């Protein structure tokens, strides 16, 4: 009942909240006129992406403090067809999807129908990304991380979720772990999909293996935001995305046969930089985290299940997951064959099935524990009755 009320609360939340007003300096104010983009064009690109979703869902701006809003889409439970020999799946705790760096809610388009078939699903644009507010973040990496986490906790309270299952990809995985460290009583299960920021920078990194041109480009661009080059490309930006990230058209080819995904990625990443700047302040050259999560994740309560999902062809090293499993043997690690870093888009069917199985296994364990506790209570009551008789 509580889960249904949370979804109804989401649907009833005011629809008159206006899109966030971006704070701009003179340079960021000039760039949009140079780039063929706007918040309205991002909205149109997202809507075009989400047209392929068959399930009904709600979309809202959820207001948090400092006049910020988080753009959110929410799916209620859709009971599957079942028979006597195939009973309905157990309804689970709400699943909250957190995208990675440069992402947005519509990147989950190949997953939303399947994942929402067994329980409620929420996907939101992280603070500073997508259609959410783009505030100024602290330059301090710890404070910037805390701003992300505080925004997620406020969002949870406003939506009305008592507890949730957190699934984060890339930066979203890092922030999911950071949130779980701070609010363990709100997280029933932590799913880390190709998480960024776990290992520490090696003591003696082998930079000689990195091509010279990449090292030179990295040195030149290090003072700038990661996506500054895309904005500076101006009118050539959309074509640049199509050329550099042509792989995304293949990832989403079963859904779109045009430039829908390329347009969405472009408009996501040429708006006023905010979360992008925070991410830059949280990293050191070549993408290592200033505050590696592997050094802290062991502090997560042992009664919170943790699962890792990796792609077999990913550029992200899965060793972090296996290193942590040596500390926490109960940690579950799944590798999706044929998938790269965007595992949920490369092999969506296998990814969806893996997530559903992970969550179903967790729900069965919880149910077994509840039954065992009830049996123990009945046994104690029976022993008391026998004693008094």
Short mmCIF file of C-alpha atoms in Angstrom, two decimals:
data_model
loop_
_atom_site.label_atom_id
_atom_site.label_comp_id
_atom_site.label_asym_id
_atom_site.label_seq_id
_atom_site.Cartn_x
_atom_site.Cartn_y
_atom_site.Cartn_z
CA UNK A 1 0.00 0.00 0.00
CA UNK A 2 2.81 2.42 0.90
CA UNK A 3 4.42 1.89 -2.50
CA UNK A 4 1.14 2.65 -4.26
CA UNK A 5 0.74 5.80 -2.19
CA UNK A 6 4.24 6.91 -3.16
CA UNK A 7 3.38 6.61 -6.83
CA UNK A 8 0.06 8.40 -6.36
CA UNK A 9 1.88 11.18 -4.52
CA UNK A 10 4.22 11.45 -7.48
CA UNK A 11 1.28 11.75 -9.86
CA UNK A 12 -0.45 14.35 -7.71
CA UNK A 13 2.62 16.56 -7.39
CA UNK A 14 2.07 19.91 -8.98
CA UNK A 15 2.43 20.11 -12.74
CA UNK A 16 2.90 23.87 -12.72
CA UNK A 17 6.55 23.77 -11.61
CA UNK A 18 8.44 25.54 -14.33
CA UNK A 19 11.68 24.25 -15.84
CA UNK A 20 14.75 25.40 -13.89
CA UNK A 21 16.18 28.80 -14.67
CA UNK A 22 19.88 28.35 -15.34
CA UNK A 23 22.46 30.62 -13.73
CA UNK A 24 24.86 31.78 -16.40
CA UNK A 25 28.07 33.70 -16.61
CA UNK A 26 28.70 35.80 -19.72
CA UNK A 27 30.53 32.92 -21.43
CA UNK A 28 27.91 30.24 -20.73
CA UNK A 29 25.23 32.74 -21.74
CA UNK A 30 26.94 33.21 -25.09
CA UNK A 31 27.52 29.52 -25.81
CA UNK A 32 23.86 28.50 -26.29
CA UNK A 33 23.51 31.08 -29.05
CA UNK A 34 26.57 29.48 -30.68
CA UNK A 35 25.27 25.94 -30.09
CA UNK A 36 22.01 24.90 -31.79
CA UNK A 37 20.40 23.88 -28.52
CA UNK A 38 18.01 25.02 -25.78
CA UNK A 39 16.09 23.45 -22.87
CA UNK A 40 13.08 23.22 -25.20
CA UNK A 41 15.07 21.26 -27.78
CA UNK A 42 16.34 18.94 -25.03
CA UNK A 43 12.73 18.39 -23.94
CA UNK A 44 11.71 17.56 -27.52
CA UNK A 45 14.64 15.16 -27.94
CA UNK A 46 13.75 13.39 -24.69
CA UNK A 47 10.09 13.08 -25.64
CA UNK A 48 11.07 11.55 -28.96
CA UNK A 49 13.19 9.00 -27.10
CA UNK A 50 10.42 8.11 -24.65
CA UNK A 51 7.75 7.57 -27.33
CA UNK A 52 8.95 3.99 -27.68
CA UNK A 53 8.07 3.21 -24.04
CA UNK A 54 4.83 1.22 -23.98
CA UNK A 55 4.05 1.43 -20.28
CA UNK A 56 2.24 4.43 -18.84
CA UNK A 57 4.30 6.70 -16.62
CA UNK A 58 4.27 10.03 -14.85
CA UNK A 59 6.82 12.82 -15.45
CA UNK A 60 7.36 15.65 -13.02
CA UNK A 61 9.76 18.25 -11.75
CA UNK A 62 10.33 17.45 -8.07
CA UNK A 63 11.25 20.58 -6.15
CA UNK A 64 14.04 20.45 -3.57
CA UNK A 65 15.85 23.17 -1.63
CA UNK A 66 17.50 26.30 -3.06
CA UNK A 67 14.77 26.47 -5.69
CA UNK A 68 16.27 23.46 -7.50
CA UNK A 69 14.23 20.76 -9.20
CA UNK A 70 14.98 17.18 -10.25
CA UNK A 71 13.34 15.92 -13.43
CA UNK A 72 11.71 12.55 -12.73
CA UNK A 73 9.76 9.86 -14.55
CA UNK A 74 7.90 7.21 -12.54
CA UNK A 75 6.27 3.88 -13.37
CA UNK A 76 3.76 2.10 -11.16
CA UNK A 77 3.63 -1.69 -11.04
CA UNK A 78 2.17 -3.44 -14.07
CA UNK A 79 1.12 -6.98 -13.09
CA UNK A 80 2.20 -9.56 -15.64
CA UNK A 81 -0.13 -12.10 -17.20
CA UNK A 82 0.03 -15.25 -15.13
CA UNK A 83 -1.62 -18.59 -14.66
CA UNK A 84 -1.88 -21.22 -11.93
CA UNK A 85 1.40 -22.74 -13.08
CA UNK A 86 3.01 -19.29 -13.48
CA UNK A 87 2.07 -17.13 -10.48
CA UNK A 88 2.69 -13.39 -10.54
CA UNK A 89 6.13 -12.13 -9.57
CA UNK A 90 6.54 -10.74 -6.08
CA UNK A 91 6.08 -6.98 -5.93
CA UNK A 92 9.37 -5.48 -4.83
CA UNK A 93 10.66 -2.28 -3.32
CA UNK A 94 10.79 0.74 -5.65
CA UNK A 95 13.73 0.68 -8.03
CA UNK A 96 15.48 4.03 -8.56
CA UNK A 97 17.69 4.43 -11.65
CA UNK A 98 20.61 6.88 -11.60
CA UNK A 99 22.32 7.59 -14.92
CA UNK A 100 26.02 8.19 -15.44
CA UNK A 101 28.11 11.20 -16.50
CA UNK A 102 26.50 13.05 -19.39
CA UNK A 103 23.37 10.90 -19.25
CA UNK A 104 19.66 11.37 -18.70
CA UNK A 105 16.45 9.46 -17.98
CA UNK A 106 15.74 8.55 -21.61
CA UNK A 107 18.91 6.47 -21.93
CA UNK A 108 17.00 3.77 -19.99
CA UNK A 109 14.42 3.58 -22.78
CA UNK A 110 15.21 -0.09 -23.56
CA UNK A 111 14.89 -1.08 -19.90
CA UNK A 112 11.90 0.78 -18.49
CA UNK A 113 9.10 -1.50 -19.74
CA UNK A 114 10.79 -4.67 -18.56
CA UNK A 115 11.96 -3.39 -15.18
CA UNK A 116 8.60 -1.80 -14.37
CA UNK A 117 6.81 -5.10 -15.06
CA UNK A 118 7.75 -6.40 -11.61
CA UNK A 119 7.51 -3.27 -9.48
CA UNK A 120 7.60 0.52 -9.36
CA UNK A 121 10.49 2.26 -11.12
CA UNK A 122 11.73 5.84 -10.83
CA UNK A 123 14.37 7.44 -13.05
CA UNK A 124 15.65 10.94 -12.46
CA UNK A 125 18.12 13.34 -13.98
CA UNK A 126 20.87 13.92 -11.43
CA UNK A 127 21.31 17.43 -10.09
CA UNK A 128 23.35 19.34 -12.66
CA UNK A 129 22.46 17.03 -15.56
CA UNK A 130 19.70 16.54 -18.10
CA UNK A 131 16.55 18.56 -17.45
CA UNK A 132 17.22 19.00 -13.73
CA UNK A 133 18.50 22.26 -12.25
CA UNK A 134 22.10 23.16 -13.01
CA UNK A 135 23.34 24.99 -9.89
CA UNK A 136 26.86 25.98 -8.94
CA UNK A 137 28.65 23.13 -7.17
CA UNK A 138 31.44 23.41 -4.64
CA UNK A 139 34.95 23.08 -6.02
CA UNK A 140 35.79 20.81 -3.10
CA UNK A 141 35.27 17.14 -4.18
CA UNK A 142 33.84 16.05 -0.83
CA UNK A 143 31.37 18.93 -0.71
CA UNK A 144 30.36 18.40 -4.34
CA UNK A 145 29.67 14.73 -3.61
CA UNK A 146 27.60 15.74 -0.59
CA UNK A 147 25.55 18.13 -2.75
CA UNK A 148 24.63 15.26 -5.09
CA UNK A 149 23.75 12.99 -2.15
CA UNK A 150 21.73 15.66 -0.32
CA UNK A 151 19.71 16.34 -3.47
CA UNK A 152 18.90 12.62 -3.82
CA UNK A 153 17.81 12.39 -0.19
CA UNK A 154 15.56 15.43 -0.55
CA UNK A 155 14.10 13.93 -3.71
CA UNK A 156 13.36 10.67 -1.88
CA UNK A 157 11.50 12.51 0.85
CA UNK A 158 9.48 14.62 -1.57
CA UNK A 159 8.46 11.60 -3.66
CA UNK A 160 7.50 9.72 -0.49
CA UNK A 161 9.71 6.62 -0.64
CA UNK A 162 10.52 5.08 2.73
CA UNK A 163 13.06 2.68 1.26
CA UNK A 164 14.34 1.95 -2.24
CA UNK A 165 16.61 -0.18 -4.37
CA UNK A 166 19.34 1.99 -5.89
CA UNK A 167 20.74 1.14 -9.31
CA UNK A 168 23.45 3.45 -10.58
CA UNK A 169 25.55 3.43 -13.75
CA UNK A 170 28.97 5.10 -14.03
CA UNK A 171 28.83 8.30 -11.92
CA UNK A 172 25.37 7.20 -10.79
CA UNK A 173 26.95 4.07 -9.29
CA UNK A 174 29.49 6.14 -7.38
CA UNK A 175 26.77 8.42 -6.03
CA UNK A 176 24.52 5.45 -5.18
CA UNK A 177 27.29 4.03 -3.01
CA UNK A 178 27.94 7.45 -1.43
CA UNK A 179 24.21 7.79 -0.65
CA UNK A 180 24.09 4.29 0.89
CA UNK A 181 27.02 5.15 3.14
CA UNK A 182 25.15 8.19 4.47
CA UNK A 183 21.57 6.85 4.50
CA UNK A 184 21.83 3.06 4.92
CA UNK A 185 18.34 2.75 6.41
CA UNK A 186 16.86 3.99 3.13
CA UNK A 187 18.53 1.42 0.84
CA UNK A 188 17.32 -2.17 0.54
CA UNK A 189 19.74 -3.20 -2.20
CA UNK A 190 22.62 -1.50 -4.01
CA UNK A 191 23.18 -2.36 -7.68
CA UNK A 192 26.35 -0.92 -9.19
CA UNK A 193 26.45 -1.03 -12.99
CA UNK A 194 29.90 -0.35 -14.42
CA UNK A 195 30.54 2.11 -11.56
CA UNK A 196 33.01 4.94 -11.99
CA UNK A 197 35.43 6.12 -9.31
CA UNK A 198 36.11 2.94 -7.36
CA UNK A 199 39.85 2.19 -7.68
CA UNK A 200 42.53 4.63 -6.58
CA UNK A 201 45.05 5.95 -9.07
CA UNK A 202 47.94 3.48 -9.35
CA UNK A 203 51.13 4.46 -7.56
CA UNK A 204 53.09 4.34 -10.82
CA UNK A 205 50.54 4.75 -13.63
CA UNK A 206 51.79 3.58 -17.01
CA UNK A 207 51.07 6.76 -18.97
CA UNK A 208 53.49 5.61 -21.69
CA UNK A 209 50.80 3.20 -22.87
CA UNK A 210 48.49 6.15 -23.60
CA UNK A 211 48.96 7.52 -27.13
CA UNK A 212 50.97 10.76 -27.22
CA UNK A 213 48.19 12.71 -28.94
CA UNK A 214 45.75 11.79 -26.16
CA UNK A 215 48.23 12.89 -23.50
CA UNK A 216 48.78 16.21 -25.27
CA UNK A 217 45.05 16.76 -25.73
CA UNK A 218 44.46 15.86 -22.07
CA UNK A 219 47.08 18.38 -20.93
CA UNK A 220 45.60 21.13 -23.11
CA UNK A 221 41.98 20.45 -22.07
CA UNK A 222 42.62 19.74 -18.35
CA UNK A 223 41.66 23.28 -17.20
CA UNK A 224 38.32 23.01 -19.03
CA UNK A 225 35.15 21.03 -18.48
CA UNK A 226 35.16 17.57 -20.09
CA UNK A 227 32.56 18.53 -22.70
CA UNK A 228 33.83 22.05 -23.44
CA UNK A 229 35.02 20.95 -26.86
CA UNK A 230 31.53 19.88 -27.85
CA UNK A 231 30.11 23.27 -26.93
CA UNK A 232 32.92 25.11 -28.68
CA UNK A 233 32.14 23.14 -31.85
CA UNK A 234 28.97 25.21 -32.11
CA UNK A 235 26.82 24.34 -35.14
CA UNK A 236 29.11 21.40 -35.90
CA UNK A 237 28.31 19.81 -32.53
CA UNK A 238 25.44 17.55 -33.66
CA UNK A 239 27.55 16.19 -36.51
CA UNK A 240 30.47 15.72 -34.11
CA UNK A 241 28.34 13.56 -31.81
CA UNK A 242 27.16 11.47 -34.76
CA UNK A 243 30.75 10.89 -35.82
CA UNK A 244 32.47 10.37 -32.46
CA UNK A 245 29.64 8.42 -30.79
CA UNK A 246 28.32 6.57 -33.80
CA UNK A 247 28.28 3.47 -31.57
CA UNK A 248 25.17 4.79 -29.83
CA UNK A 249 23.13 4.45 -33.02
CA UNK A 250 24.01 0.75 -32.98
CA UNK A 251 23.18 0.39 -29.30
CA UNK A 252 19.69 1.76 -29.88
CA UNK A 253 19.17 0.45 -33.44
CA UNK A 254 16.32 -1.81 -32.35
CA UNK A 255 14.39 1.27 -31.24
CA UNK A 256 15.49 4.09 -33.59
CA UNK A 257 16.67 4.08 -37.19
CA UNK A 258 17.55 7.78 -37.36
CA UNK A 259 19.56 10.31 -35.31
CA UNK A 260 17.16 10.33 -32.34
CA UNK A 261 19.74 9.04 -29.85
CA UNK A 262 22.53 11.27 -31.21
CA UNK A 263 20.31 14.35 -30.94
CA UNK A 264 19.38 13.48 -27.36
CA UNK A 265 23.01 13.00 -26.32
CA UNK A 266 23.97 16.28 -27.99
CA UNK A 267 21.28 18.34 -26.26
CA UNK A 268 22.01 16.67 -22.91
CA UNK A 269 25.62 17.74 -22.99
CA UNK A 270 25.74 21.26 -24.44
CA UNK A 271 23.53 22.95 -21.88
CA UNK A 272 25.13 25.13 -19.22
CA UNK A 273 27.77 22.95 -17.46
CA UNK A 274 27.00 22.21 -13.82
CA UNK A 275 27.18 18.55 -12.83
CA UNK A 276 29.89 18.30 -15.47
CA UNK A 277 31.94 20.89 -13.57
CA UNK A 278 31.35 19.04 -10.30
CA UNK A 279 32.54 15.82 -11.92
CA UNK A 280 35.69 17.55 -13.16
CA UNK A 281 36.40 18.78 -9.61
CA UNK A 282 35.92 15.22 -8.32
CA UNK A 283 38.52 13.74 -10.67
CA UNK A 284 42.24 13.84 -11.31
CA UNK A 285 43.80 13.46 -14.80
CA UNK A 286 42.63 10.50 -16.89
CA UNK A 287 39.44 10.03 -14.92
CA UNK A 288 40.57 8.74 -11.53
CA UNK A 289 38.42 9.75 -8.55
CA UNK A 290 39.94 12.07 -5.97
CA UNK A 291 37.98 10.16 -3.31
CA UNK A 292 38.05 6.51 -4.47
CA UNK A 293 34.93 4.63 -3.44
CA UNK A 294 36.73 1.32 -2.96
CA UNK A 295 38.42 2.83 0.10
CA UNK A 296 35.01 3.51 1.70
CA UNK A 297 32.48 1.01 0.40
CA UNK A 298 33.50 -1.53 3.03
CA UNK A 299 31.80 0.71 5.60
CA UNK A 300 28.36 -0.05 4.12
CA UNK A 301 26.27 -2.12 6.52
CA UNK A 302 26.65 -5.82 5.89
CA UNK A 303 22.89 -6.40 5.86
CA UNK A 304 22.56 -4.28 2.68
CA UNK A 305 23.04 -6.56 -0.36
CA UNK A 306 25.44 -5.25 -2.99
CA UNK A 307 25.54 -6.41 -6.62
CA UNK A 308 27.89 -5.44 -9.44
CA UNK A 309 27.02 -5.71 -13.13
CA UNK A 310 29.76 -5.40 -15.74
CA UNK A 311 29.98 -5.78 -19.50
CA UNK A 312 32.46 -8.36 -20.77
CA UNK A 313 33.78 -5.91 -23.38
CA UNK A 314 33.88 -2.81 -21.19
CA UNK A 315 36.75 -0.38 -20.84
CA UNK A 316 35.97 -0.22 -17.10
CA UNK A 317 38.08 -2.64 -15.08
CA UNK A 318 35.86 -5.03 -13.15
CA UNK A 319 38.67 -5.82 -10.71
CA UNK A 320 37.22 -3.38 -8.17
CA UNK A 321 34.14 -5.56 -7.80
CA UNK A 322 36.22 -8.70 -7.28
CA UNK A 323 38.54 -6.89 -4.84
CA UNK A 324 35.53 -5.91 -2.77
CA UNK A 325 34.10 -9.42 -2.97
CA UNK A 326 37.19 -10.66 -1.15
CA UNK A 327 36.13 -8.42 1.74
CA UNK A 328 32.41 -9.14 1.40
CA UNK A 329 32.01 -12.71 0.02
CA UNK A 330 28.24 -12.26 -0.24
CA UNK A 331 28.66 -9.59 -2.95
CA UNK A 332 27.08 -10.68 -6.24
CA UNK A 333 28.92 -10.02 -9.52
CA UNK A 334 27.34 -10.54 -12.93
CA UNK A 335 29.10 -10.09 -16.28
CA UNK A 336 26.93 -9.56 -19.35
CA UNK A 337 28.53 -11.17 -22.39
CA UNK A 338 28.98 -9.00 -25.47
CA UNK A 339 28.26 -5.76 -23.57
CA UNK A 340 30.50 -2.74 -23.19
CA UNK A 341 30.37 0.08 -20.66
CA UNK A 342 26.75 0.94 -21.55
CA UNK A 343 25.72 -2.59 -20.66
CA UNK A 344 22.04 -1.67 -20.30
CA UNK A 345 22.00 -0.45 -23.92
CA UNK A 346 24.42 -2.95 -25.49
CA UNK A 347 22.54 -6.03 -24.28
CA UNK A 348 19.27 -4.68 -22.86
CA UNK A 349 17.41 -8.00 -22.69
CA UNK A 350 20.23 -9.74 -20.82
CA UNK A 351 20.68 -6.73 -18.55
CA UNK A 352 16.97 -6.51 -17.73
CA UNK A 353 16.81 -10.21 -16.97
CA UNK A 354 19.88 -9.99 -14.74
CA UNK A 355 18.41 -7.11 -12.72
CA UNK A 356 15.03 -8.82 -12.39
CA UNK A 357 16.69 -12.05 -11.21
CA UNK A 358 18.86 -10.18 -8.69
CA UNK A 359 15.85 -8.39 -7.23
CA UNK A 360 13.65 -11.49 -7.26
CA UNK A 361 16.33 -13.42 -5.39
CA UNK A 362 16.52 -10.67 -2.79
CA UNK A 363 12.74 -10.59 -2.34
CA UNK A 364 12.63 -14.38 -1.94
CA UNK A 365 15.33 -14.23 0.74
CA UNK A 366 13.41 -11.52 2.59
CA UNK A 367 10.22 -13.56 2.36
CA UNK A 368 12.01 -16.67 3.64
CA UNK A 369 13.37 -14.70 6.59
CA UNK A 370 9.86 -13.39 7.38
CA UNK A 371 8.42 -16.92 7.25
CA UNK A 372 11.22 -18.22 9.47
CA UNK A 373 10.62 -15.46 11.99
CA UNK A 374 6.88 -16.20 12.01
CA UNK A 375 7.58 -19.92 12.49
CA UNK A 376 9.86 -19.15 15.44
CA UNK A 377 7.21 -16.93 17.00
CA UNK A 378 4.56 -19.67 16.58
CA UNK A 379 6.97 -22.22 18.06
CA UNK A 380 7.68 -20.00 21.07
CA UNK A 381 3.94 -19.44 21.60
CA UNK A 382 3.30 -23.19 21.38
CA UNK A 383 6.06 -23.90 23.90
CA UNK A 384 4.58 -21.32 26.27
CA UNK A 385 1.13 -22.91 25.95
CA UNK A 386 2.59 -26.35 26.64
CA UNK A 387 4.46 -25.01 29.67
CA UNK A 388 1.36 -23.40 31.18
CA UNK A 389 -0.74 -26.52 30.53
#
